[in-house]
Amino acid sequence: MLTTAAVVNEPGGPFAFEEIEIDEPRADEVLVRIVASGLCHTDLSVRDMLPAEMFPRVFGHEGAGVVEQVGADVEGISVGDHVLLSFRSCRACERCAQGLVGYCENTLVLNYMGFRMDGSTTHHRGEDPVYGSFFGQSSFAQHAIAYADNCVVVDPGLDLSLLAPYGCGFQTGAGTVLNVLRPTSAQSLVVFGAGAVGLAAIAAARAAGAGQVVAVDLMTSRLETAAGFGAVGVDPSSVDDVVAHVKELTGGGATYAIDTTAVGAVVKQAQQSLAIGGTLVALGLGAEEYPIDAVDLLQNGKIIRSSVEGDSDPQEMLPRLIGMRAAGDFAVDDLITRYDFADIETAIADSASGTVVKPVLVW
Ligand SMILES: NC(=O)c1ccc[n+]([C@@H]2O[C@H](COP(=O)([O-])OP(=O)(O)OC[C@H]3O[C@@H](n4cnc5c(N)ncnc54)[C@H](O)[C@@H]3O)[C@@H](O)[C@H]2O)c1
Ligand SMILES: [Zn+2]
Ligand SMILES: [Zn+2]
């Protein structure tokens, strides 16, 4: 069938809407009518990074919609179900068996390559392939082909445009706090970069009952939002020494730090802001180099690690966060600004300038 998709034709190129062919779902696939899709930085950084031969391509990996067709082998999903789309995992390898689905051995082909395991593409322009399958969805389109492992069925009474970002950005920030760091009331957390991922982490830290939480960002509006979640805001341009300042606020150094800026120099500051034995989770993707302070690391027993999607299994984490939202413990609705899909370039510009935190595109 034909669907309208935001197609990118070359590395870094614009999103151009056109009608392209999308396959009928195979036995292990579902066809989802997309209602909304969040825009995540990863859509843009991968668009800018891939070589020309991997285009044309459809991005989008925070989709939400209604199931229109279900392949014969798919269990647990029915036509008419409302679903959130997240990242894919094979659910068969050793890491998936350990519950570490973000570290699935088949992650690359399932989420990034742009085709199915057998090399076929889900989308076509006449006879020519259009690369899709981005995070097993390519949700910048009116329809998406997805899978039982990355579709999370939700209550049809919920507003899909407010839940779409749970599939990546919100899950990553919240999961880093709830799964990876698990701060107690005696422990402190500093978050460098209070955007969509950072603010979700800060909201989750409050829900988890963390001790002192500090947000570092260049944008006053974001520091104000962070303050609404109980964090102390620091604008690095208004203090002499951001590391010393964070150390002072956290009584000698933070137990935990998260970086979402993907700025190498900031990642280093995040490490240096830690207390002895502290842990930094570097979430931001795309810096050319990530310098570390090796002496500080080795002398103080610090840990620097990354996390894919906050070590979440979307089938467990998305219902958990939706439950927290219903209980008033994860109040991230106000981070979202809705745009018509046709205004995707405006949404990107507004996200880059910082006027919106999390753009969500709606059909
Ligand atoms: N690890 C994962 O699984 C995963 C998942 C989703 C997103 N990401 C990555 O996380 C990062 C953050 O995504 P986002 O959607 O929250 O982006 P965002 O743009 O909303 O947030 C980044 C924030 O960093 C701030 N910032 C930039 N430079 C700064 C500096 N020098 N000092 C202080 N603050 C600074 C910006 O003002 C902004 O608020 C991206 O790199 C994205 O690719 C990773
Ligand atoms: Zn796997
Ligand atoms: Zn993402």
Coordinates of C-alpha atoms and ligand atoms in Angstrom, one line a residue:
M1 CA 0.0 0.0 0.0
L2 CA 1.0 3.6 -0.2
T3 CA 1.8 5.8 2.8
T4 CA 3.0 9.3 3.2
A5 CA 6.5 9.5 4.8
A6 CA 9.0 12.1 5.6
V7 CA 11.9 10.9 3.4
V8 CA 15.5 12.0 3.8
N9 CA 17.3 11.7 0.5
E10 CA 20.9 12.3 1.5
P11 CA 23.1 12.6 4.6
G12 CA 22.0 15.7 6.6
G13 CA 19.2 16.4 4.1
P14 CA 15.8 17.8 4.7
F15 CA 12.6 15.8 5.4
A16 CA 10.5 15.7 2.3
F17 CA 7.0 14.3 2.4
E18 CA 6.1 11.9 -0.4
E19 CA 3.9 8.8 -1.0
I20 CA 6.0 5.7 -1.0
E21 CA 5.2 1.9 -0.9
I22 CA 5.1 0.2 2.5
D23 CA 4.9 -3.6 2.5
E24 CA 2.0 -5.7 3.8
P25 CA 3.1 -6.9 7.2
R26 CA 4.8 -10.3 7.2
A27 CA 3.9 -13.1 9.7
D28 CA 6.1 -11.5 12.4
E29 CA 5.1 -7.9 11.7
V30 CA 2.3 -5.5 12.5
L31 CA 1.1 -2.5 10.6
V32 CA 0.6 0.6 12.7
R33 CA -1.2 3.7 11.7
I34 CA 0.9 6.4 13.3
V35 CA -0.9 9.0 15.3
A36 CA 2.1 10.8 16.7
S37 CA 5.9 10.5 16.8
G38 CA 8.4 12.3 19.1
L39 CA 11.5 13.9 17.6
C40 CA 14.7 12.7 19.3
H41 CA 18.2 14.0 18.7
T42 CA 19.2 10.5 17.6
D43 CA 17.0 10.9 14.4
L44 CA 19.1 13.9 13.5
S45 CA 22.5 12.6 14.6
V46 CA 22.1 9.4 12.6
R47 CA 20.7 11.3 9.6
D48 CA 23.9 13.4 9.6
M49 CA 26.3 10.4 10.2
L50 CA 25.2 7.7 7.7
P51 CA 26.9 7.4 4.3
A52 CA 25.1 8.5 1.1
E53 CA 24.5 4.9 0.0
M54 CA 22.2 4.3 3.0
F55 CA 19.7 6.8 1.7
P56 CA 16.8 7.5 0.9
R57 CA 15.6 6.7 4.4
V58 CA 12.7 7.2 6.8
F59 CA 13.6 8.1 10.4
G60 CA 11.4 8.4 13.5
H61 CA 11.7 6.2 16.6
E62 CA 9.2 7.5 19.1
G63 CA 6.0 6.4 17.3
A64 CA 2.6 5.9 18.8
G65 CA -0.5 4.7 16.9
V66 CA -3.2 2.2 16.3
V67 CA -2.7 -1.3 15.0
E68 CA -4.2 -1.9 11.6
Q69 CA -2.9 -5.4 10.6
V70 CA -1.3 -8.2 12.6
G71 CA 0.9 -10.9 11.1
A72 CA -0.1 -14.5 11.7
D73 CA 2.7 -15.3 14.1
V74 CA 2.3 -12.2 16.3
E75 CA 1.0 -12.8 19.8
G76 CA -0.4 -10.4 22.3
I77 CA -1.3 -7.6 19.8
S78 CA -4.7 -7.2 18.1
V79 CA -6.1 -5.0 15.4
G80 CA -7.3 -1.7 17.0
D81 CA -4.8 -1.9 19.9
H82 CA -3.2 1.4 20.8
V83 CA 0.6 1.0 20.9
L84 CA 3.8 2.8 21.7
L85 CA 6.8 1.9 19.6
S86 CA 10.2 1.5 21.1
F87 CA 13.6 0.0 20.1
R88 CA 13.9 -3.5 18.9
S89 CA 15.7 -6.5 20.4
C90 CA 15.8 -10.2 19.2
R91 CA 14.6 -11.6 22.6
A92 CA 16.7 -14.8 21.7
C93 CA 20.3 -13.9 22.3
E94 CA 22.2 -14.3 25.6
R95 CA 21.9 -10.7 26.6
C96 CA 18.2 -10.5 25.8
A97 CA 17.8 -13.6 27.9
Q98 CA 19.4 -11.7 30.8
G99 CA 16.8 -8.9 30.3
L100 CA 19.5 -6.6 28.9
V101 CA 17.5 -6.1 25.7
G102 CA 19.2 -2.7 24.9
Y103 CA 22.4 -4.7 24.5
C104 CA 21.0 -7.3 22.2
E105 CA 23.5 -8.9 19.9
N106 CA 21.4 -8.0 16.9
T107 CA 20.8 -4.3 17.9
L108 CA 22.6 -2.9 14.9
V109 CA 20.6 -4.6 12.2
L110 CA 17.3 -4.5 14.1
N111 CA 17.5 -0.8 14.8
Y112 CA 19.9 1.0 12.5
M113 CA 20.7 -0.7 9.2
G114 CA 17.4 0.2 7.5
F115 CA 16.4 -3.3 6.4
R116 CA 15.0 -6.6 7.8
M117 CA 17.3 -9.4 8.9
D118 CA 17.0 -10.9 5.4
G119 CA 18.2 -7.6 3.8
S120 CA 14.8 -6.6 2.3
T121 CA 13.5 -3.1 2.9
T122 CA 9.9 -2.5 4.3
H123 CA 9.6 0.6 2.0
H124 CA 10.0 1.2 -1.7
R125 CA 9.9 3.9 -4.3
G126 CA 8.7 2.0 -7.3
E127 CA 11.3 -0.8 -7.8
D128 CA 13.9 1.0 -5.6
P129 CA 14.4 0.4 -2.0
V130 CA 13.8 3.1 0.6
Y131 CA 15.6 2.3 3.9
G132 CA 13.2 2.0 6.8
S133 CA 13.1 -0.2 9.9
F134 CA 14.7 2.6 12.0
F135 CA 14.3 1.2 15.6
G136 CA 12.0 -1.3 13.9
Q137 CA 9.5 1.4 13.0
S138 CA 10.5 4.5 10.9
S139 CA 7.6 6.4 12.4
F140 CA 8.0 9.6 10.5
A141 CA 5.2 8.3 8.3
Q142 CA 1.5 7.7 8.3
H143 CA 2.1 4.0 8.7
A144 CA 4.9 1.9 10.3
I145 CA 5.9 -1.8 10.2
A146 CA 6.7 -2.9 13.8
Y147 CA 7.1 -6.0 15.8
A148 CA 5.8 -7.7 18.9
D149 CA 9.1 -7.0 20.8
N150 CA 8.9 -3.2 20.2
C151 CA 5.1 -2.6 20.4
V152 CA 3.8 -1.8 23.9
V153 CA 0.0 -2.0 24.1
V154 CA -1.5 0.9 26.2
D155 CA -4.9 1.9 27.5
P156 CA -6.8 3.4 24.5
G157 CA -8.1 6.2 26.7
L158 CA -4.6 7.7 26.9
D159 CA -3.5 10.5 24.7
L160 CA -0.9 9.0 22.3
S161 CA 0.7 12.4 21.5
L162 CA 1.7 12.7 25.2
L163 CA 3.1 9.2 25.4
A164 CA 5.1 8.9 22.1
P165 CA 8.4 10.1 23.7
Y166 CA 8.3 7.3 26.3
G167 CA 9.6 5.0 23.6
C168 CA 13.0 6.6 23.6
G169 CA 13.9 9.9 25.3
F170 CA 11.8 9.7 28.4
Q171 CA 12.5 6.0 28.9
T172 CA 16.3 6.7 28.6
G173 CA 16.4 9.5 31.1
A174 CA 14.0 7.8 33.6
G175 CA 15.6 4.3 33.1
T176 CA 19.1 5.6 33.8
V177 CA 17.8 6.8 37.2
L178 CA 15.4 3.9 38.0
N179 CA 17.4 1.0 36.6
V180 CA 21.0 2.0 36.5
L181 CA 21.8 4.4 39.4
R182 CA 18.9 3.9 41.8
P183 CA 19.7 6.9 44.0
T184 CA 18.7 6.9 47.7
S185 CA 17.7 9.9 49.8
A186 CA 21.3 10.0 51.1
Q187 CA 22.8 10.2 47.6
S188 CA 23.1 13.1 45.2
L189 CA 22.7 13.4 41.4
V190 CA 24.0 16.0 38.9
V191 CA 22.5 16.1 35.4
F192 CA 24.4 18.0 32.8
G193 CA 22.0 18.9 30.0
A194 CA 18.4 19.5 31.1
G195 CA 16.6 18.7 27.8
A196 CA 14.2 15.9 27.1
V197 CA 16.4 13.1 28.4
G198 CA 17.9 15.1 31.3
L199 CA 14.5 16.4 32.6
A200 CA 13.0 12.9 32.4
A201 CA 16.0 11.7 34.6
I202 CA 15.4 14.6 37.0
A203 CA 11.7 13.8 37.2
A204 CA 12.5 10.2 37.9
A205 CA 15.0 11.1 40.5
R206 CA 12.4 13.0 42.4
A207 CA 10.0 10.0 42.2
A208 CA 12.8 7.8 43.4
G209 CA 13.4 10.0 46.4
A210 CA 17.0 11.0 45.6
G211 CA 18.8 13.4 47.8
Q212 CA 20.2 16.6 46.3
V213 CA 19.6 16.9 42.6
V214 CA 21.5 19.5 40.5
A215 CA 20.7 20.5 36.9
V216 CA 23.4 22.1 34.8
D217 CA 22.2 23.8 31.5
L218 CA 22.9 26.9 29.5
M219 CA 19.2 27.7 29.2
T220 CA 17.4 29.5 32.0
S221 CA 14.0 28.1 30.9
R222 CA 15.2 24.5 31.3
L223 CA 16.7 25.3 34.7
E224 CA 13.4 26.6 35.7
T225 CA 11.7 23.5 34.6
A226 CA 14.2 21.4 36.5
A227 CA 13.5 23.5 39.6
G228 CA 9.9 22.5 39.2
F229 CA 11.1 18.9 39.7
G230 CA 13.0 19.9 42.8
A231 CA 16.5 20.3 41.3
V232 CA 18.9 23.2 42.0
G233 CA 19.8 24.8 38.7
V234 CA 23.3 25.9 37.7
D235 CA 24.0 28.0 34.6
P236 CA 27.7 27.2 33.8
S237 CA 28.1 30.6 32.1
S238 CA 27.3 32.4 35.3
V239 CA 29.7 30.6 37.7
D240 CA 33.5 30.7 37.7
D241 CA 34.1 27.0 38.1
V242 CA 31.1 24.7 37.4
V243 CA 32.9 21.7 39.0
A244 CA 33.6 23.5 42.2
H245 CA 30.1 24.8 42.3
V246 CA 28.5 21.4 41.9
K247 CA 30.8 20.0 44.5
E248 CA 29.8 22.7 46.9
L249 CA 26.1 22.1 46.2
T250 CA 26.5 18.3 46.8
G251 CA 28.6 18.5 49.9
G252 CA 31.9 17.4 48.3
G253 CA 30.9 15.9 45.0
A254 CA 27.8 14.1 43.5
T255 CA 27.3 10.4 44.1
Y256 CA 26.0 10.2 40.5
A257 CA 26.2 12.2 37.3
I258 CA 24.4 12.0 34.0
D259 CA 25.6 13.7 30.8
T260 CA 23.1 14.4 28.0
T261 CA 25.0 17.2 26.3
A262 CA 27.3 15.1 24.2
V263 CA 29.9 17.9 24.6
G264 CA 33.2 16.3 25.4
A265 CA 34.4 19.1 27.7
V266 CA 31.1 18.8 29.7
V267 CA 31.4 15.1 30.0
K268 CA 34.8 15.7 31.7
Q269 CA 33.3 18.2 34.0
A270 CA 30.5 15.7 34.9
Q271 CA 33.2 13.2 35.8
Q272 CA 35.1 15.7 37.9
S273 CA 31.9 16.7 39.7
L274 CA 31.6 13.2 41.2
A275 CA 32.5 12.3 44.7
I276 CA 35.0 9.6 45.4
G277 CA 33.6 6.3 44.1
G278 CA 30.9 8.1 42.1
T279 CA 29.4 7.0 38.8
L280 CA 28.8 9.0 35.6
V281 CA 26.4 7.7 33.0
A282 CA 27.2 9.4 29.6
L283 CA 24.1 9.3 27.6
G284 CA 24.7 12.0 25.0
L285 CA 25.7 10.6 21.6
G286 CA 27.6 12.2 18.8
A287 CA 30.7 13.9 20.2
E288 CA 33.9 13.2 18.2
E289 CA 35.9 12.6 21.4
Y290 CA 35.1 12.2 25.0
P291 CA 38.1 13.3 27.1
I292 CA 38.4 11.9 30.6
D293 CA 40.4 13.0 33.5
A294 CA 42.4 9.8 33.9
V295 CA 44.2 10.8 37.2
D296 CA 40.9 11.7 38.8
L297 CA 39.3 8.5 37.6
L298 CA 42.1 6.2 38.7
Q299 CA 42.8 7.9 42.1
N300 CA 39.2 8.2 43.1
G301 CA 37.7 4.9 42.0
K302 CA 35.2 6.6 39.8
I303 CA 33.1 4.8 37.2
I304 CA 32.2 6.1 33.8
R305 CA 29.7 4.1 31.8
S306 CA 27.0 4.6 29.2
S307 CA 23.5 3.2 29.0
V308 CA 21.4 2.2 26.0
E309 CA 17.9 3.4 26.7
G310 CA 18.5 3.6 30.4
D311 CA 19.0 -0.2 30.5
S312 CA 15.2 -0.5 30.0
D313 CA 13.1 -3.2 28.6
P314 CA 10.3 -1.2 27.0
Q315 CA 7.7 -3.9 27.8
E316 CA 8.4 -3.3 31.4
M317 CA 9.5 0.3 31.6
L318 CA 6.8 1.9 29.5
P319 CA 3.9 0.6 31.6
R320 CA 5.9 1.4 34.7
L321 CA 6.3 5.1 33.7
I322 CA 2.7 5.4 32.5
G323 CA 1.7 4.1 36.0
M324 CA 4.0 6.7 37.6
R325 CA 2.5 9.4 35.4
A326 CA -1.0 8.4 36.5
A327 CA 0.0 8.6 40.1
G328 CA 1.5 12.1 39.6
D329 CA 5.1 10.9 40.1
F330 CA 6.3 11.5 36.5
A331 CA 4.8 14.8 35.4
V332 CA 6.5 15.3 32.0
D333 CA 3.4 16.2 29.9
D334 CA 4.4 19.9 29.9
L335 CA 7.8 19.1 28.3
I336 CA 5.9 18.3 25.1
T337 CA 5.0 20.7 22.3
R338 CA 2.8 19.3 19.4
Y339 CA 3.4 20.1 15.8
D340 CA 1.6 19.0 12.6
F341 CA 3.8 16.5 10.8
A342 CA 4.1 19.0 7.9
D343 CA 5.9 21.4 10.2
I344 CA 8.7 18.9 11.0
E345 CA 11.5 21.4 10.0
T346 CA 10.0 24.0 12.3
A347 CA 10.0 21.4 15.1
I348 CA 13.6 20.7 14.5
A349 CA 14.5 24.4 14.5
D350 CA 12.6 25.0 17.7
S351 CA 14.2 22.1 19.4
A352 CA 17.7 23.3 18.3
S353 CA 17.1 26.8 19.6
G354 CA 15.7 25.4 22.8
T355 CA 12.3 27.0 22.6
V356 CA 10.7 23.6 23.0
V357 CA 12.0 20.6 25.0
K358 CA 10.3 17.7 23.2
P359 CA 8.6 18.2 19.9
V360 CA 5.9 15.6 19.1
L361 CA 4.7 15.4 15.5
V362 CA 1.0 14.6 14.9
W363 CA -0.9 13.6 11.8
Ligands
LIG1 N1 21.9 6.6 25.3 C1 20.7 6.5 24.7 O1 20.1 5.4 24.6 C2 20.0 7.7 24.2 C3 18.7 7.7 24.0 C4 18.1 9.0 23.6 C5 18.8 10.1 23.4 N2 20.2 10.0 23.5 C6 21.1 11.2 23.4 O2 20.9 12.0 24.5 C7 21.2 13.3 24.2 C8 20.2 14.3 24.7 O3 19.0 14.2 24.0 P1 17.8 15.2 24.3 O4 16.7 14.8 23.4 O5 17.6 15.4 25.8 O6 18.5 16.6 23.8 P2 18.2 18.1 24.2 O7 18.8 19.0 23.2 O8 16.8 18.2 24.5 O9 19.1 18.2 25.6 C9 20.4 18.6 25.6 C10 20.6 19.7 26.6 O10 22.0 19.9 26.8 C11 22.1 21.3 27.0 N3 23.5 21.7 26.7 C12 24.1 21.7 25.5 N4 25.4 22.1 25.7 C13 25.6 22.4 27.0 C14 26.7 22.8 27.8 N5 27.9 23.1 27.2 N6 26.6 22.9 29.1 C15 25.4 22.6 29.7 N7 24.3 22.2 29.0 C16 24.4 22.1 27.7 C17 21.1 22.0 26.1 O11 20.8 23.3 26.5 C18 19.9 21.0 26.2 O12 19.0 21.4 27.2 C19 21.4 13.3 22.7 O13 22.8 13.3 22.4 C20 20.7 12.1 22.2 O14 21.3 11.6 21.0 C21 20.8 8.9 24.0
ZN2 ZN 18.9 -10.2 21.5
ZN3 ZN 15.9 8.5 20.7

